Amino acid sequence: MRTHYCGQLSSQTIGQEVTLCGWAHRRRDHGGVIFIDLRDREGLAQVVCDPDRPEMFKVAESIRNEFCLKIVGKVRARPAGSTNANIASGEVEILCQNIEVLNPSVTPPFQLDDENLSENVRLQHRVLDLRRPQMQKNMMLRYKTAMAFRRYLDNAGFIDIETPMLTKSTPEGARDYLVPSRVNAGQFFALPQSPQLFKQLLMIAGFDRYYQITKCFRDEDLRADRQPEFTQVDIETSFLNEAEITGIMENLIRTVFKEAIDVDLPNPFPRISYSEAMQRYGSDKPDLRVTLELTEVTDAVKDVPFKVFANVANSENGRVAALRIPGGNSLTRGEIDAYASFVGIYGAKGLAYIKVNDVTQINESGLQSPIVKNLNEAALKAIIERTGAQSGDLIFFCADKAKVVNDALGALRIKIGHEKGFVNGSAWEPLWVVDFPMFEYDEENKRWAACHHPFTSPKDEHVGLLATDPGKCLAKAYDLAVNGWEMGGGSVRIHRADVQEQVFSALGIDEEEAKIKFGFLLDALKYGAPPHGGIAFGLDRIVTMMTGAESIRDVIAFPKTQRAQCLLTDAPSEVDEKQLRELHIRLRQKVEPQVKA
């Protein structure tokens, strides 16, 4: 039906007769000459309709936005001064010979070039939203990125194997989406949170190198970078150690970025331990574009009269950290108060500060702050020396449990860094974070929980700590962070049944519970399971970063809202009583229809 896409027209096609198919993006009547901007997935083309052909011109007069059209015409150069450098076909236009309306359109609910649409309107009319040039670009980039992953992995000997969508519920971590079984009354499948166990089984089965671009599901609270269903590039390989796996994966990401958006990432990526990342940046996915860093001062304030600092510094798991803001003396009291409110979001009870008026005077005449009089000279000297503060700087402090301090100052570092221009100018800053702790203590349930997942292998030298001191056990785990986002995470897995049983024991999972939940894995590990490990990359997040979009909803064709609803199809929705009976389900109370938002 067509000979060319609109975006393929250029000076090379001048003089050719072409047939185009697409939608009327805009129609303009210039006193006897009608211009139609025709749009398809590759771009726009300007079509000129002269009144010399009365039948064609009459059709052109009837055309409105979003009519689906077939246009036949001759490509010619645009008149001097009328080229459009913003579109691929901007040097040429089509002198129309014939127009066929393939399908008219009712008036759209919004203009496709309106940049101020509410997201709810866009999601409710997602089909039209997807016609917008930016969304077309986003989805095409998503395709290019996925294909770049596939090409690299195929060439590296990985094979694509599908794993089940209906599987066993193992409620460790996020909530499962449950699927009732009609033929097995009272029993449920779960949609996979990841293919983790199946890809390990594939390694035990001898497939050696596996990958899959697959949907995963988590029934959890949503944010800009989360969806109830999301896509990950899932990878597993055998007979490789941490360094070998991360080496292959690092080259994969460099290749994907080069092929998809022509970006040359650094070679090699820097590496940092989890412990150092938390100490310096307050985050295990630090944004290295921001030049500000946290400074440890816990030991320096243990003996100060200021009890807010001293009590925390002498408590178990307490931390007092500083964040130096070069030239921060210029911050107004209103800005400082706003930053104090901001850290409150992360549980911080306050944000102390010192303005360094004269760094040579380590006292109240050189340092301006309500807390200076309650800090001794030794503590003040240590703070100035460690932070490297100069006259005109400001130092923020946070004192609380280490997690609260890390979360609060880590977020404040990013906020001030980008607001005040403390960035290094680099567009992309990838970073491997390694040597994660195996476990973190769950205060609410009074037990150890896996930091990654319970199938992550401990460091060889730390296996003995599983029974004696799990909190000191480090994992063979690695995350790839880019610009403050976690791009992917993985680990070397446990391939010995006895070590897996020890990890379950440390997590408070007894032998009977382990057998019920993971018996198939424990049995498989006994049949000569090879050393293996892998990683999973979040495809949605990667494409979001590449496009610079504010939300992953802008790179997913049909996403859910933050309330896990699809406004286009009005899902989730009620089902009839017959369906419920077939599934052996009775609702405990009548469900009131919810307002979609």
Coordinates of C-alpha atoms in Angstrom, one line a residue:
M1 CA 0.0 0.0 0.0
R2 CA 2.9 2.4 0.8
T3 CA 6.3 2.9 -0.9
H4 CA 8.0 4.9 1.9
Y5 CA 7.6 6.0 5.5
C6 CA 7.3 9.7 6.0
G7 CA 10.6 9.9 7.9
Q8 CA 12.5 8.2 5.1
L9 CA 11.9 11.0 2.6
S10 CA 15.0 13.2 1.9
S11 CA 16.8 15.1 -0.8
Q12 CA 17.7 11.7 -2.2
T13 CA 14.0 11.0 -3.1
I14 CA 13.4 14.3 -4.9
G15 CA 11.6 13.6 -8.2
Q16 CA 10.2 10.3 -7.1
E17 CA 6.5 9.4 -7.0
V18 CA 5.7 8.0 -3.6
T19 CA 2.8 6.5 -1.8
L20 CA 2.5 7.4 2.0
C21 CA 0.1 6.1 4.6
G22 CA -0.5 7.6 8.0
W23 CA -2.5 10.1 10.0
A24 CA -3.2 13.8 9.5
H25 CA -1.2 15.4 12.2
R26 CA -2.2 18.9 11.3
R27 CA -4.1 20.6 8.4
R28 CA -3.4 24.2 7.4
D29 CA -5.3 26.2 4.8
H30 CA -3.1 28.9 3.3
G31 CA -5.5 30.8 1.1
G32 CA -6.1 28.3 -1.6
V33 CA -3.3 25.9 -0.9
I34 CA -3.8 23.2 1.8
F35 CA -0.9 21.8 3.7
I36 CA -1.2 18.5 5.5
D37 CA 1.4 17.2 7.9
L38 CA 1.2 13.5 7.5
R39 CA 2.5 11.4 10.4
D40 CA 3.6 7.7 10.7
R41 CA 5.9 5.9 13.1
E42 CA 9.0 7.2 11.3
G43 CA 8.1 10.9 11.4
L44 CA 6.3 13.7 9.6
A45 CA 6.1 14.7 6.0
Q46 CA 4.6 17.9 4.6
V47 CA 2.0 17.3 1.8
V48 CA 1.0 20.3 -0.5
C49 CA -2.4 20.2 -2.0
D50 CA -2.9 22.6 -4.9
P51 CA -6.5 23.4 -6.3
D52 CA -5.3 22.4 -9.8
R53 CA -6.8 18.9 -9.0
P54 CA -10.3 19.8 -7.9
E55 CA -11.4 16.3 -6.8
M56 CA -8.2 15.8 -4.7
F57 CA -8.5 19.3 -3.3
K58 CA -12.1 18.7 -2.3
V59 CA -11.0 15.7 -0.3
A60 CA -8.2 17.7 1.3
E61 CA -10.7 20.4 2.4
S62 CA -12.7 17.7 4.4
I63 CA -9.7 16.3 6.2
R64 CA -9.3 16.8 9.9
N65 CA -6.8 15.8 12.6
E66 CA -6.2 12.0 12.9
F67 CA -7.9 11.0 9.7
C68 CA -6.2 7.9 8.4
L69 CA -4.9 8.7 4.9
K70 CA -3.2 7.3 1.8
I71 CA -1.4 9.9 -0.2
V72 CA 0.2 9.6 -3.7
G73 CA 2.4 12.4 -4.8
K74 CA 5.8 13.6 -6.1
V75 CA 8.7 14.5 -3.8
R76 CA 10.1 18.0 -4.4
A77 CA 12.5 20.3 -2.6
R78 CA 10.9 22.8 -0.3
P79 CA 11.1 26.5 -1.3
A80 CA 14.2 28.4 -0.1
G81 CA 13.8 29.4 3.5
S82 CA 11.0 27.0 4.3
T83 CA 13.1 23.9 5.3
N84 CA 12.4 22.4 8.7
A85 CA 15.6 21.1 10.5
N86 CA 13.5 19.5 13.3
I87 CA 12.1 16.7 11.2
A88 CA 13.9 14.0 9.1
S89 CA 12.0 15.0 5.9
G90 CA 12.5 18.7 6.5
E91 CA 14.2 19.4 3.2
V92 CA 11.4 18.1 1.0
E93 CA 7.6 18.1 0.6
I94 CA 5.2 16.1 -1.4
L95 CA 3.1 17.6 -4.2
C96 CA -0.1 15.7 -3.7
Q97 CA -1.7 13.9 -6.7
N98 CA -4.3 11.8 -4.9
I99 CA -5.7 11.5 -1.4
E100 CA -7.7 8.5 -0.1
V101 CA -9.4 8.7 3.3
L102 CA -8.9 5.2 4.6
N103 CA -10.8 6.1 7.7
P104 CA -12.1 9.4 9.2
S105 CA -11.7 10.2 12.9
V106 CA -13.9 11.8 15.4
T107 CA -12.5 14.9 17.1
P108 CA -9.6 13.7 19.4
P109 CA -10.0 14.4 23.1
F110 CA -6.7 16.3 23.0
Q111 CA -4.1 17.8 20.6
L112 CA -1.3 15.3 20.1
D113 CA 1.3 18.0 20.4
D114 CA -0.1 19.3 23.7
E115 CA 2.8 18.9 26.2
N116 CA 0.7 19.8 29.2
L117 CA -1.7 16.9 29.3
S118 CA -2.5 15.3 32.6
E119 CA -1.2 11.7 32.9
N120 CA -4.7 10.4 33.7
V121 CA -6.0 11.8 30.4
R122 CA -3.1 10.3 28.6
L123 CA -3.6 6.9 30.1
Q124 CA -7.3 6.9 29.6
H125 CA -6.8 7.5 25.9
R126 CA -3.5 5.6 25.7
V127 CA -4.0 4.6 22.0
L128 CA -4.0 8.2 21.0
D129 CA -1.2 9.0 23.4
L130 CA 0.9 6.4 21.8
R131 CA 0.5 8.2 18.5
R132 CA 2.4 11.2 19.8
P133 CA 5.8 11.5 18.3
Q134 CA 7.6 11.3 21.6
M135 CA 5.9 8.1 22.6
Q136 CA 6.6 6.6 19.2
K137 CA 10.3 7.5 19.7
N138 CA 10.2 6.0 23.2
M139 CA 8.7 2.7 22.1
M140 CA 11.1 2.5 19.1
L141 CA 14.0 3.0 21.4
R142 CA 12.7 0.3 23.7
Y143 CA 12.7 -2.1 20.8
K144 CA 16.2 -1.1 19.7
T145 CA 17.4 -1.6 23.3
A146 CA 15.8 -5.0 23.6
M147 CA 17.3 -6.1 20.2
A148 CA 20.8 -4.8 21.3
F149 CA 20.5 -7.1 24.4
R150 CA 19.5 -10.0 22.3
R151 CA 22.2 -9.6 19.7
Y152 CA 25.0 -9.4 22.3
L153 CA 23.7 -12.3 24.3
D154 CA 23.1 -14.5 21.3
N155 CA 26.6 -13.8 20.1
A156 CA 28.0 -14.6 23.5
G157 CA 26.4 -18.1 23.5
F158 CA 23.4 -17.4 25.6
I159 CA 20.1 -19.1 24.6
D160 CA 16.6 -17.8 25.1
I161 CA 14.5 -20.2 27.2
E162 CA 11.0 -19.4 28.5
T163 CA 10.1 -20.1 32.1
P164 CA 6.6 -20.5 33.6
M165 CA 4.2 -17.6 34.3
L166 CA 2.1 -19.8 36.6
T167 CA 4.3 -21.0 39.4
K168 CA 4.5 -21.6 43.2
S169 CA 3.9 -18.9 45.7
T170 CA 7.0 -18.3 47.9
P171 CA 6.1 -15.2 50.0
E172 CA 9.6 -14.0 50.8
G173 CA 9.9 -10.3 50.0
A174 CA 7.3 -8.5 47.9
R175 CA 3.7 -9.8 47.8
D176 CA 2.8 -12.3 45.1
Y177 CA 0.0 -11.9 42.6
L178 CA -2.1 -15.0 43.2
V179 CA -4.1 -16.9 40.5
P180 CA -6.8 -19.3 41.8
S181 CA -6.9 -22.8 40.3
R182 CA -10.2 -23.9 38.9
V183 CA -9.3 -27.6 38.8
N184 CA -7.6 -27.7 42.2
A185 CA -10.0 -26.2 44.6
G186 CA -8.6 -23.9 47.2
Q187 CA -5.1 -23.9 45.7
F188 CA -3.3 -21.0 43.9
F189 CA -0.6 -20.3 41.4
A190 CA 1.5 -17.2 41.8
L191 CA 2.8 -15.0 39.0
P192 CA 6.6 -14.9 39.1
Q193 CA 8.4 -12.0 40.9
S194 CA 11.4 -13.2 38.9
P195 CA 12.5 -16.4 37.1
Q196 CA 15.1 -16.9 39.8
L197 CA 14.5 -20.5 40.8
F198 CA 13.8 -21.7 37.2
K199 CA 17.0 -20.2 35.8
Q200 CA 19.0 -21.9 38.6
L201 CA 17.3 -25.2 37.6
L202 CA 18.3 -24.6 34.0
M203 CA 21.9 -24.2 35.1
I204 CA 21.6 -27.5 37.0
A205 CA 20.1 -29.0 33.8
G206 CA 23.2 -28.1 31.9
F207 CA 22.1 -25.3 29.6
D208 CA 25.2 -23.3 30.8
R209 CA 24.1 -19.8 29.4
Y210 CA 20.5 -18.6 29.6
Y211 CA 18.7 -15.4 29.0
Q212 CA 15.1 -14.2 28.7
I213 CA 13.4 -10.9 28.3
T214 CA 10.4 -11.5 30.5
K215 CA 7.5 -10.1 32.4
C216 CA 7.7 -10.2 36.2
F217 CA 5.0 -9.3 38.8
R218 CA 5.1 -7.7 42.3
D219 CA 2.0 -6.6 44.2
E220 CA 3.7 -3.7 46.0
D221 CA 3.3 0.0 46.5
L222 CA 4.1 1.9 43.3
R223 CA 6.4 4.8 42.5
A224 CA 7.6 6.6 39.4
D225 CA 10.1 3.7 38.7
R226 CA 7.8 0.8 39.7
Q227 CA 5.0 -1.1 38.1
P228 CA 3.0 -4.2 39.2
E229 CA 4.2 -5.9 36.0
F230 CA 7.6 -5.0 34.6
T231 CA 10.1 -6.4 32.2
Q232 CA 13.6 -7.6 33.0
V233 CA 16.5 -9.0 31.0
D234 CA 17.1 -12.1 33.0
I235 CA 20.6 -13.8 32.6
E236 CA 22.3 -16.8 34.2
T237 CA 25.5 -18.6 33.4
S238 CA 27.6 -21.5 34.8
F239 CA 31.3 -22.0 35.7
L240 CA 32.1 -18.2 36.0
N241 CA 33.1 -16.3 39.1
E242 CA 32.0 -12.8 40.2
A243 CA 34.7 -10.9 38.2
E244 CA 34.0 -13.0 35.0
I245 CA 30.2 -12.5 35.2
T246 CA 30.4 -8.7 35.9
G247 CA 33.0 -8.4 33.1
I248 CA 30.6 -9.9 30.5
M249 CA 27.7 -7.9 31.8
E250 CA 29.7 -4.7 31.8
N251 CA 30.6 -5.1 28.2
L252 CA 26.9 -6.0 27.5
I253 CA 25.7 -2.6 28.9
R254 CA 28.4 -0.7 27.1
T255 CA 27.4 -2.4 23.8
V256 CA 23.7 -1.7 24.4
F257 CA 24.2 2.0 25.1
K258 CA 26.4 2.4 22.1
E259 CA 23.9 0.6 19.7
A260 CA 20.8 2.1 21.2
I261 CA 21.7 5.8 21.8
D262 CA 25.3 6.0 20.5
V263 CA 26.8 6.6 24.0
D264 CA 30.3 5.5 24.9
L265 CA 30.3 4.5 28.6
P266 CA 33.6 4.4 30.5
N267 CA 35.8 1.3 30.3
P268 CA 36.1 -0.1 32.9
F269 CA 33.2 0.9 35.2
P270 CA 34.4 1.9 38.7
R271 CA 33.8 -0.5 41.6
I272 CA 33.0 0.3 45.2
S273 CA 32.1 -1.8 48.2
Y274 CA 28.6 -1.5 49.7
S275 CA 30.1 -0.3 52.9
E276 CA 32.1 2.5 51.2
A277 CA 29.0 3.5 49.2
M278 CA 26.9 3.9 52.3
Q279 CA 29.7 5.8 54.1
R280 CA 30.4 8.3 51.3
Y281 CA 27.1 8.6 49.6
G282 CA 24.4 7.2 51.9
S283 CA 23.1 5.0 49.1
D284 CA 23.9 1.7 47.5
K285 CA 23.1 3.2 44.1
P286 CA 24.9 6.5 44.3
D287 CA 24.7 9.2 41.7
L288 CA 28.3 9.9 40.9
R289 CA 27.5 12.9 38.9
V290 CA 26.9 14.8 42.2
T291 CA 30.3 15.8 43.7
L292 CA 29.1 16.2 47.3
E293 CA 30.0 13.4 49.8
L294 CA 29.0 12.5 53.3
T295 CA 31.7 12.6 56.1
E296 CA 31.8 10.3 59.1
V297 CA 32.0 12.2 62.4
T298 CA 30.4 9.7 64.8
D299 CA 33.6 9.1 66.7
A300 CA 34.4 12.8 66.9
V301 CA 31.2 13.7 68.8
K302 CA 31.0 10.9 71.3
D303 CA 32.1 13.2 74.2
V304 CA 30.4 16.5 73.3
P305 CA 27.9 18.2 75.5
F306 CA 25.4 18.3 72.7
K307 CA 23.3 15.2 73.7
V308 CA 21.6 14.9 70.3
F309 CA 25.0 14.0 68.8
A310 CA 26.5 12.2 71.8
N311 CA 23.6 9.9 72.6
V312 CA 23.4 8.7 69.0
A313 CA 27.2 8.4 68.7
N314 CA 27.3 6.1 71.7
S315 CA 24.3 4.0 70.8
E316 CA 24.3 0.7 68.8
N317 CA 24.0 1.3 65.1
G318 CA 23.9 5.1 65.5
R319 CA 25.6 7.4 63.0
V320 CA 26.4 11.1 63.0
A321 CA 27.4 12.3 59.5
A322 CA 28.1 15.6 57.9
L323 CA 27.5 17.0 54.4
R324 CA 29.6 20.0 53.4
I325 CA 28.0 22.5 50.9
P326 CA 30.8 24.6 49.3
G327 CA 29.7 28.3 49.4
G328 CA 26.6 27.2 51.4
N329 CA 26.8 30.3 53.6
S330 CA 24.6 32.0 51.0
L331 CA 21.7 29.6 51.8
T332 CA 18.8 31.5 53.3
R333 CA 17.2 30.5 56.6
G334 CA 14.1 29.6 54.5
E335 CA 16.2 27.2 52.3
I336 CA 17.7 25.6 55.3
D337 CA 14.3 25.1 56.9
A338 CA 13.0 23.6 53.6
Y339 CA 15.9 21.1 53.6
A340 CA 15.2 20.2 57.2
S341 CA 11.6 19.4 56.2
F342 CA 12.8 17.4 53.2
V343 CA 15.0 15.0 55.3
G344 CA 11.9 14.5 57.6
I345 CA 10.4 12.5 54.7
Y346 CA 13.2 9.9 55.4
G347 CA 12.6 9.8 59.2
A348 CA 15.2 12.3 60.3
K349 CA 14.1 14.3 63.3
G350 CA 16.1 17.4 62.4
L351 CA 18.9 18.8 60.4
A352 CA 21.7 20.7 62.3
Y353 CA 24.1 23.0 60.5
I354 CA 27.2 25.1 60.9
K355 CA 28.0 28.2 58.7
V356 CA 31.7 28.5 58.4
N357 CA 32.3 32.3 58.3
D358 CA 36.1 32.1 59.1
V359 CA 37.7 28.7 59.0
T360 CA 40.7 30.0 61.0
Q361 CA 38.5 30.7 64.0
I362 CA 37.3 27.3 65.5
N363 CA 34.9 28.9 67.8
E364 CA 31.6 30.9 67.9
S365 CA 33.3 33.9 66.2
G366 CA 34.2 31.9 63.2
L367 CA 31.5 29.3 63.2
Q368 CA 27.8 30.3 63.2
S369 CA 25.3 27.9 64.5
P370 CA 22.9 27.2 67.4
I371 CA 25.0 24.0 68.2
V372 CA 28.5 25.4 68.2
K373 CA 28.5 26.3 71.9
N374 CA 27.6 22.7 72.7
L375 CA 30.5 21.2 70.7
N376 CA 34.0 21.1 72.1
E377 CA 37.0 22.5 70.2
A378 CA 38.4 19.0 69.5
A379 CA 35.1 18.0 67.8
L380 CA 34.9 21.2 65.8
K381 CA 38.5 20.8 64.6
A382 CA 37.8 17.2 63.5
I383 CA 34.7 18.2 61.7
I384 CA 36.4 21.1 59.8
E385 CA 39.4 18.9 58.9
R386 CA 37.4 15.8 57.8
T387 CA 34.9 17.8 55.7
G388 CA 37.6 20.0 54.2
A389 CA 35.4 23.0 54.9
Q390 CA 36.5 26.5 53.9
S391 CA 35.4 30.0 54.8
G392 CA 31.9 30.5 53.2
D393 CA 30.9 26.9 53.4
L394 CA 28.0 25.3 55.2
I395 CA 27.9 21.9 56.9
F396 CA 24.7 20.0 57.5
F397 CA 24.5 17.2 60.1
C398 CA 22.2 14.3 60.7
A399 CA 22.3 12.1 63.8
D400 CA 20.1 9.0 64.1
K401 CA 20.2 5.3 63.3
A402 CA 22.5 4.6 60.5
K403 CA 19.7 3.8 58.0
V404 CA 17.9 7.0 58.7
V405 CA 21.1 9.1 58.4
N406 CA 22.0 7.3 55.2
D407 CA 18.6 7.7 53.6
A408 CA 18.1 11.3 54.7
L409 CA 21.6 12.7 53.9
G410 CA 21.9 10.5 50.8
A411 CA 18.7 12.1 49.4
L412 CA 19.7 15.6 50.5
R413 CA 23.0 15.2 48.7
I414 CA 21.2 14.4 45.5
K415 CA 18.7 17.2 45.9
I416 CA 21.2 20.0 46.7
G417 CA 23.7 18.6 44.2
H418 CA 21.3 19.0 41.3
E419 CA 19.6 22.1 42.6
K420 CA 22.8 24.0 43.3
G421 CA 24.9 22.7 40.4
F422 CA 27.3 20.5 42.4
V423 CA 27.6 18.0 39.4
N424 CA 30.6 17.0 37.4
G425 CA 29.0 17.5 34.0
S426 CA 29.1 13.9 32.9
A427 CA 25.9 12.6 31.3
W428 CA 26.5 9.0 32.4
E429 CA 28.2 7.6 35.6
P430 CA 27.9 3.8 35.9
L431 CA 29.2 2.0 39.0
W432 CA 29.5 -1.5 40.3
V433 CA 28.6 -1.8 44.0
V434 CA 30.0 -5.1 45.4
D435 CA 30.5 -6.9 48.7
F436 CA 26.9 -6.5 50.0
P437 CA 26.0 -7.9 53.4
M438 CA 24.2 -11.2 53.1
F439 CA 21.5 -10.3 55.7
E440 CA 19.9 -7.3 57.3
Y441 CA 18.0 -7.5 60.6
D442 CA 14.3 -7.1 60.5
E443 CA 13.4 -5.2 63.7
E444 CA 9.7 -5.8 63.2
N445 CA 9.8 -9.5 62.9
K446 CA 13.0 -10.0 65.0
R447 CA 14.8 -12.1 62.5
W448 CA 17.4 -11.9 59.7
A449 CA 16.2 -11.2 56.2
A450 CA 18.1 -11.7 52.9
C451 CA 19.4 -8.4 51.4
H452 CA 19.2 -9.8 47.9
H453 CA 17.4 -13.2 48.0
P454 CA 18.0 -16.4 49.9
F455 CA 19.8 -18.1 47.0
T456 CA 22.8 -15.7 47.0
S457 CA 26.1 -17.3 47.9
P458 CA 28.1 -16.0 50.8
K459 CA 31.8 -15.2 50.3
D460 CA 33.8 -18.5 50.6
E461 CA 35.6 -17.2 53.7
H462 CA 32.3 -16.2 55.4
V463 CA 30.4 -19.5 55.1
G464 CA 31.3 -20.2 58.8
L465 CA 29.6 -17.0 59.9
L466 CA 26.2 -18.3 58.8
A467 CA 25.7 -20.1 62.0
T468 CA 27.7 -17.8 64.4
D469 CA 27.3 -14.2 63.2
P470 CA 25.1 -13.7 60.1
G471 CA 25.4 -9.9 60.4
K472 CA 29.0 -10.0 59.4
C473 CA 28.6 -12.3 56.4
L474 CA 29.2 -10.8 53.0
A475 CA 27.7 -12.0 49.8
K476 CA 29.0 -12.7 46.3
A477 CA 26.5 -10.0 45.1
Y478 CA 26.9 -7.1 42.7
D479 CA 24.6 -4.3 41.6
L480 CA 25.1 -2.0 38.6
A481 CA 24.0 1.6 39.4
V482 CA 23.8 4.4 36.8
N483 CA 23.1 8.1 37.7
G484 CA 21.5 7.1 41.0
W485 CA 19.3 4.3 39.6
E486 CA 19.8 0.6 40.1
M487 CA 20.1 -0.7 36.5
G488 CA 20.6 -4.3 37.5
G489 CA 21.5 -6.6 40.3
G490 CA 22.8 -10.2 40.6
S491 CA 25.0 -12.6 42.4
V492 CA 26.8 -15.9 42.4
R493 CA 24.2 -18.5 43.6
I494 CA 24.5 -21.2 46.2
H495 CA 25.2 -24.4 44.3
R496 CA 25.6 -26.8 47.3
A497 CA 22.6 -28.1 49.2
D498 CA 24.3 -28.0 52.6
V499 CA 25.2 -24.2 52.2
Q500 CA 21.6 -23.5 51.1
E501 CA 20.3 -25.2 54.1
Q502 CA 22.6 -23.1 56.4
V503 CA 21.3 -19.9 54.8
F504 CA 17.7 -21.0 55.3
S505 CA 18.6 -21.7 58.9
A506 CA 20.1 -18.2 59.3
L507 CA 16.8 -16.8 57.9
G508 CA 14.7 -18.7 60.4
I509 CA 13.4 -21.1 57.7
D510 CA 13.3 -24.6 59.3
E511 CA 13.8 -27.8 57.4
E512 CA 10.1 -28.5 57.0
E513 CA 9.3 -25.0 55.7
A514 CA 12.3 -25.1 53.3
K515 CA 11.1 -28.5 51.9
I516 CA 7.5 -27.2 51.4
K517 CA 8.6 -24.0 49.7
F518 CA 11.9 -24.9 48.0
G519 CA 12.1 -28.7 48.1
F520 CA 12.4 -29.0 44.3
L521 CA 15.5 -26.7 44.4
L522 CA 17.2 -28.4 47.3
D523 CA 16.7 -31.8 45.6
A524 CA 18.1 -30.5 42.3
L525 CA 21.2 -29.1 44.0
K526 CA 22.1 -32.7 45.1
Y527 CA 22.7 -33.8 41.5
G528 CA 26.0 -32.2 40.8
A529 CA 24.8 -28.6 40.5
P530 CA 27.5 -26.5 38.8
P531 CA 28.8 -23.2 40.3
H532 CA 26.5 -20.6 38.7
G533 CA 25.4 -17.0 38.9
G534 CA 23.7 -14.2 37.0
I535 CA 22.0 -10.9 36.9
A536 CA 18.8 -9.2 36.0
F537 CA 18.5 -5.8 34.3
G538 CA 15.4 -3.7 34.5
L539 CA 14.5 -3.0 30.8
D540 CA 11.9 -0.4 31.7
R541 CA 14.3 1.6 33.9
I542 CA 17.1 1.4 31.3
V543 CA 14.9 2.8 28.6
T544 CA 13.5 5.5 30.9
M545 CA 17.0 6.7 31.6
M546 CA 17.9 6.7 27.9
T547 CA 14.9 8.8 27.0
G548 CA 15.1 11.1 30.0
A549 CA 11.5 10.4 30.8
E550 CA 10.1 11.3 34.2
S551 CA 8.4 7.9 34.7
I552 CA 8.7 4.4 33.4
R553 CA 5.1 4.7 32.4
D554 CA 6.4 6.7 29.4
V555 CA 8.3 3.8 28.0
I556 CA 5.7 1.1 28.6
A557 CA 2.9 0.7 26.0
F558 CA 0.1 0.1 28.4
P559 CA 1.2 0.8 31.9
K560 CA -0.8 0.9 35.2
T561 CA -1.3 3.9 37.4
Q562 CA 0.2 4.4 40.8
R563 CA -2.9 2.6 42.1
A564 CA -2.2 -0.4 39.9
Q565 CA -5.1 0.4 37.6
C566 CA -5.4 0.4 33.8
L567 CA -7.5 3.4 32.9
L568 CA -7.7 2.3 29.2
T569 CA -9.4 -1.0 29.9
D570 CA -10.8 -0.2 33.3
A571 CA -8.9 -3.0 35.0
P572 CA -9.0 -4.5 37.6
S573 CA -12.8 -5.0 37.5
E574 CA -15.4 -7.1 39.1
V575 CA -16.2 -10.6 37.8
D576 CA -19.6 -12.3 37.8
E577 CA -20.7 -14.8 40.4
K578 CA -20.4 -17.7 38.0
Q579 CA -16.7 -17.1 37.5
L580 CA -16.2 -16.9 41.3
R581 CA -18.1 -20.2 41.9
E582 CA -16.0 -22.0 39.3
L583 CA -12.8 -20.8 41.1
H584 CA -14.3 -21.8 44.5
I585 CA -14.1 -18.2 45.7
R586 CA -16.6 -16.4 47.9
L587 CA -16.0 -12.7 48.6
R588 CA -16.0 -11.9 52.4
Q589 CA -17.8 -8.7 51.8
K590 CA -19.4 -6.9 48.9
V591 CA -16.8 -4.9 47.0
E592 CA -17.8 -1.3 46.4
P593 CA -16.8 0.0 42.9
Q594 CA -13.7 2.2 43.2
V595 CA -13.2 5.5 41.4
K596 CA -10.4 5.0 38.9
A597 CA -7.5 7.4 39.3

